[in-house]
Short mmCIF file of C-alpha atoms in Angstrom, two decimals:
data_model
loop_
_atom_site.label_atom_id
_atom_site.label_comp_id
_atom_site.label_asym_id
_atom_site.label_seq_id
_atom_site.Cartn_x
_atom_site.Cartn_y
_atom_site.Cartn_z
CA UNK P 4 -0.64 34.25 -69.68
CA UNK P 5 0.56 37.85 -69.54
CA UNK P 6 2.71 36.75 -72.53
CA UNK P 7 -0.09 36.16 -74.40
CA UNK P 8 -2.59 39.02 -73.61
CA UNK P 9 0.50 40.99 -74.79
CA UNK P 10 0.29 39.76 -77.82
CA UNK P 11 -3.16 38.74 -78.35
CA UNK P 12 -6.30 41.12 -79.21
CA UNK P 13 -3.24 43.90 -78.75
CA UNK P 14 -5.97 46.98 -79.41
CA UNK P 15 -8.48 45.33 -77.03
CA UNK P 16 -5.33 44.88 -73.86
CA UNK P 17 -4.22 48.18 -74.44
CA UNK P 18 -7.15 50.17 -73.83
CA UNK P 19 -8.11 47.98 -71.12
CA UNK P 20 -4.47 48.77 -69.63
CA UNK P 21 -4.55 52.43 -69.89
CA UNK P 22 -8.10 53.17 -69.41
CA UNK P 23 -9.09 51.18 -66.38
CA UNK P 24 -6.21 48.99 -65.22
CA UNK P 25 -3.76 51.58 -64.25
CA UNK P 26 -6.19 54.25 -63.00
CA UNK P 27 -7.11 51.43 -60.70
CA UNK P 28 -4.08 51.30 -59.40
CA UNK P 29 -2.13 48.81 -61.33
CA UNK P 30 0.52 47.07 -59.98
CA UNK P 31 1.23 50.30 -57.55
CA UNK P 32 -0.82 49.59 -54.45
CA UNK P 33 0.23 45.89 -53.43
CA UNK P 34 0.15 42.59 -54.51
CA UNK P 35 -3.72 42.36 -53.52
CA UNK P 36 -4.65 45.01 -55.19
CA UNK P 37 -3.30 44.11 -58.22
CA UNK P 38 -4.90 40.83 -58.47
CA UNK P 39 -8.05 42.55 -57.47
CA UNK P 40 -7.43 45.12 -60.90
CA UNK P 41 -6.68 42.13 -62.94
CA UNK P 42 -9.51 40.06 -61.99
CA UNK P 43 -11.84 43.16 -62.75
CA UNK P 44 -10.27 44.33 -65.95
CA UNK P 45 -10.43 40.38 -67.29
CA UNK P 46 -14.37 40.73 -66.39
CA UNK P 47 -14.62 44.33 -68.20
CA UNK P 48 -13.36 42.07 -70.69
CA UNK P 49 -15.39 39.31 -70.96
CA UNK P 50 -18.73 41.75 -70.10
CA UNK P 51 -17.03 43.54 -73.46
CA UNK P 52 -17.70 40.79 -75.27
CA UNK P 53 -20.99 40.13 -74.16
CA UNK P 54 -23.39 40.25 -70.86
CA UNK P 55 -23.82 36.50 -71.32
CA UNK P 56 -22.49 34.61 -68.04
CA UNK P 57 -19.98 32.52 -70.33
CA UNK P 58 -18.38 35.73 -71.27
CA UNK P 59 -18.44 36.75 -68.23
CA UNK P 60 -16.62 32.99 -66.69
CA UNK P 61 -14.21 33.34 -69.83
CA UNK P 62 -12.86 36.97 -68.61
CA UNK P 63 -12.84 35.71 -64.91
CA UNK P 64 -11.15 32.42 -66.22
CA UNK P 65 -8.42 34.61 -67.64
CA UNK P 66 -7.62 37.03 -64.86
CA UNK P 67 -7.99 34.29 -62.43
CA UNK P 68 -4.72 32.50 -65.09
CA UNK P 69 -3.00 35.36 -64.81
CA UNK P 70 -3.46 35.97 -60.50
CA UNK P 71 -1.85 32.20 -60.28
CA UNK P 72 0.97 32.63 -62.46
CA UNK P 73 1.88 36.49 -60.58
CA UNK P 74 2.08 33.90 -57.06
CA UNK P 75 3.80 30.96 -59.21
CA UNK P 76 6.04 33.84 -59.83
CA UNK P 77 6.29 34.93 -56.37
CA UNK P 78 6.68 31.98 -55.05
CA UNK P 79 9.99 31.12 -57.28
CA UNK P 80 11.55 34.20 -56.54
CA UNK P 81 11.03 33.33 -52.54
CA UNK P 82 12.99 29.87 -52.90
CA UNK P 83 15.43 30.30 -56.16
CA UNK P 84 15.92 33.97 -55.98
CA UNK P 85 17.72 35.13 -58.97
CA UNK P 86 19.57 31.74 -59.20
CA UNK P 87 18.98 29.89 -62.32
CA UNK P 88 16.66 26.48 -62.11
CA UNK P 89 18.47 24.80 -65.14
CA UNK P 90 16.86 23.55 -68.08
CA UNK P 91 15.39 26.97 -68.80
CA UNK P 92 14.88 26.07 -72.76
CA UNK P 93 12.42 22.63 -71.66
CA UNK P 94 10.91 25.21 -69.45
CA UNK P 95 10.48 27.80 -71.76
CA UNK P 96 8.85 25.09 -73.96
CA UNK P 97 6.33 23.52 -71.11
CA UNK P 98 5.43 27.07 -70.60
CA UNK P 99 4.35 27.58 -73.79
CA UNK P 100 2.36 24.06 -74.34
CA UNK P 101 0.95 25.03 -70.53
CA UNK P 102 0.19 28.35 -72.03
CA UNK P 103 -2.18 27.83 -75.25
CA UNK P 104 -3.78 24.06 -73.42
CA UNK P 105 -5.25 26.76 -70.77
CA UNK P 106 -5.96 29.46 -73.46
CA UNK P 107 -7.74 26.51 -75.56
CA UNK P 108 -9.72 25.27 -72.83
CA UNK P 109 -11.12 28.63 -71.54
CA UNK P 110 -12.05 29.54 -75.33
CA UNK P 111 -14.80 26.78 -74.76
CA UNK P 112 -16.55 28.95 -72.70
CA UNK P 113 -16.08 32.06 -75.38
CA UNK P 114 -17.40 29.60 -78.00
CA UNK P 115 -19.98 27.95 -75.77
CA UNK P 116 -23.58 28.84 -75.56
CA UNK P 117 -24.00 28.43 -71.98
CA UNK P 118 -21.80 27.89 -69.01
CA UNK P 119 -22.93 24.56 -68.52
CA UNK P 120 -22.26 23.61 -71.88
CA UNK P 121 -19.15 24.63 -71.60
CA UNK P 122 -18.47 22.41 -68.25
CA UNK P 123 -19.36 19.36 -70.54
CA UNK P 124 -17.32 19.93 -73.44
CA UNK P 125 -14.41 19.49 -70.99
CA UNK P 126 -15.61 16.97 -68.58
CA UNK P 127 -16.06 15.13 -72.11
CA UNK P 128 -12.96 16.48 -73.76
CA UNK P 129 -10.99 14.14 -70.49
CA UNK P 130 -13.42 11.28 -69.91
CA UNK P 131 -14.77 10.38 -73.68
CA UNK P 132 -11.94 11.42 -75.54
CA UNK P 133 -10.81 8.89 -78.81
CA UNK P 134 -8.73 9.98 -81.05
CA UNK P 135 -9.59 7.45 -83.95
CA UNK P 136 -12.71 8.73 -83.90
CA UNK P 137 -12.23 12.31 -84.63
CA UNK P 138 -9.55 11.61 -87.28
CA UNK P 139 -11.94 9.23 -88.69
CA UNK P 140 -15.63 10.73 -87.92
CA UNK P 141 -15.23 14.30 -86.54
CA UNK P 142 -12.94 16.24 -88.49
CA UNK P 143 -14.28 16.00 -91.79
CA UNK P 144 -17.89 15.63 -91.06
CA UNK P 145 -17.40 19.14 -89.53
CA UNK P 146 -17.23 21.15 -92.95
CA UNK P 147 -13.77 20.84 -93.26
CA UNK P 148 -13.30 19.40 -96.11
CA UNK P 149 -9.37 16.98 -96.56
CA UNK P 150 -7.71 20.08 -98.88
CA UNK P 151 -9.20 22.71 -96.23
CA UNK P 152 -7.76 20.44 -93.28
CA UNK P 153 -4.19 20.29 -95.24
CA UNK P 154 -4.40 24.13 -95.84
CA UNK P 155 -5.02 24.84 -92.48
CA UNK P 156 -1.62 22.02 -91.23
CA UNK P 157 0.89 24.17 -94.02
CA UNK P 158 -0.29 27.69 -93.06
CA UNK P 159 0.45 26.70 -88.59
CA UNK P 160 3.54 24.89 -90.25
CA UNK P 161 4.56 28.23 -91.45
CA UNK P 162 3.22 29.94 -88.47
CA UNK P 163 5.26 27.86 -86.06
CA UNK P 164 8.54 28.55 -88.80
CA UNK P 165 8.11 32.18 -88.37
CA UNK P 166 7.91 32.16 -84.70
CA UNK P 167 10.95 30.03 -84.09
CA UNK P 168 12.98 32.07 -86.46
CA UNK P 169 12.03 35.15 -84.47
CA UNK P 170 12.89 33.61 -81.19
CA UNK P 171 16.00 32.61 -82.45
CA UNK P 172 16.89 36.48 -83.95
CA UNK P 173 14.84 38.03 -81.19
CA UNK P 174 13.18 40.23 -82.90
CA UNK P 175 9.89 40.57 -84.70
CA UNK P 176 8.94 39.18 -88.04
CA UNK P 177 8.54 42.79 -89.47
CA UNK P 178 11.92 43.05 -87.93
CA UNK P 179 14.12 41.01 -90.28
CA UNK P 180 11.87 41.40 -93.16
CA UNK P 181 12.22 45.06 -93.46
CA UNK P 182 16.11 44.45 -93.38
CA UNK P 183 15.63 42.05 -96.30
CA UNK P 184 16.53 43.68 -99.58
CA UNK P 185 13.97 46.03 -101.36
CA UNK P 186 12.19 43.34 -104.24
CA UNK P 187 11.99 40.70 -101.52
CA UNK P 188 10.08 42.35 -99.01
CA UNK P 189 7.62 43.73 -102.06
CA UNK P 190 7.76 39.96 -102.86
CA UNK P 191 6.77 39.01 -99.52
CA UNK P 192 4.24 42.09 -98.96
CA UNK P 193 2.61 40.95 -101.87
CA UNK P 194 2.62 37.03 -101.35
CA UNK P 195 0.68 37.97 -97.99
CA UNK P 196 -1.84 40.22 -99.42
CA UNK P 197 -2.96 37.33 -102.34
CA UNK P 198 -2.79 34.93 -99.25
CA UNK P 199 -5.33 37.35 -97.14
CA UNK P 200 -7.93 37.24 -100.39
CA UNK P 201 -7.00 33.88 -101.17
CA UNK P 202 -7.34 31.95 -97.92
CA UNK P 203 -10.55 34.50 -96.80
CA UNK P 204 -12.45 33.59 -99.57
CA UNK P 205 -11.32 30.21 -99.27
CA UNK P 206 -13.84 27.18 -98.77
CA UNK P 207 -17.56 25.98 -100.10
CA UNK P 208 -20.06 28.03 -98.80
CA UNK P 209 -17.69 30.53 -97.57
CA UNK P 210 -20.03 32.75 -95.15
CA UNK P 211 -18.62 36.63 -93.96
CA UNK P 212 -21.71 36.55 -91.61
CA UNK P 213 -20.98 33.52 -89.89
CA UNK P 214 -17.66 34.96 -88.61
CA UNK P 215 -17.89 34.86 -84.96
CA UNK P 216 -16.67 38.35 -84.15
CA UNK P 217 -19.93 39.39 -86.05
CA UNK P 218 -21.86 39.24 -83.10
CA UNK P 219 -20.09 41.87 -80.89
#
């Protein structure tokens, strides 16, 4: 989870890490007051957002993610030490599958319009769950259309290519691209930029206003 706020919303996380996490305290006064600061800088959060109390549960959900893995943390160091588990590459991998199923589920409350709604969606997402019917019913009665659908499966193919290439060079897309000879990185700068107007415009009925962010 920490993982991910490093990497997600990066603007957002940073501000709330130098402004009001660390002149809390941070991490400097004790394990209980650290989870204390997180758990109130993932509410800032989610009151950032907006005053509603999903927003709210969404930032607490988050902060509460990140107290439990900080004691999942301290709890391996008190019975492994520095000692290596084994199998740290099927445990790198759980972590991350762990990682965005949580993320994905507390977005329901982000997206939902009340708290309660939000408790349904996932008592329903575990107990009424069929996957013949979305693939048949749900996915393309919900405006996205089959071309949109296969769009959307090639651009996280290439997502998910990018990212294992990086872990494998550990280092950063930019990284290796910027090493790349001069026309192919003007290649690739200017691939991305026709895929930004492309793919934004993309769709029938394509709607700026109905972007979600347009709220906040």
């Amino acid at each position: 989870m920490t993982d991910f706020w490093r990497r997600w919303h990066i603007s957002l996380s940073s501000w709330l890490r130098d402004y009001i996490y660390i002149p809390l305290g941070g991490g400097r006064k004790g394990l209980a007051v650290r989870q204390r600061n997180i758990l109130l800088v993932f509410l800032i959060s989610g009151l950032w957002h907006g005053g509603a109390p999903q927003f709210l549960a969404w930032g607490l959900l988050h902060g509460a993610g990140q107290v439990v893995q900080d004691f999942y943390k301290k709890a391996k160091q008190a019975v492994f030490g520095e000692a290596k588990i084994g199998l740290e590459k099927l445990r790198h991998m759980l972590s991350v599958l762990l990682t965005f199923f949580t993320v994905m589920c507390f977005w329901i409350f982000f997206r939902s319009e009340s708290v309660s709604m939000a408790v349904i969606c996932l008592k329903n997402m575990f107990t009424r769950w069929n996957g013949f019917l979305y693939w048949r019913q749900f996915l393309f009665t919900m405006g996205l259309e089959k071309t949109q659908f296969f769009i959307a499966v090639a651009g996280i193919a290439v997502l998910f290519g990018i990212d294992l290439i990086s872990e494998k060079k550990k280092q950063e897309p930019a990284v290796w691209i910027y090493r790349m000879p001069l026309p192919v990185r003007w290649a690739i700068c200017l691939f991305l930029i026709g895929a930004v107007f492309v793919v934004g415009q993309y769709g029938k009925g394509f709607d700026p206003s109905g972007f979600i962010y347009v709220e906040f």
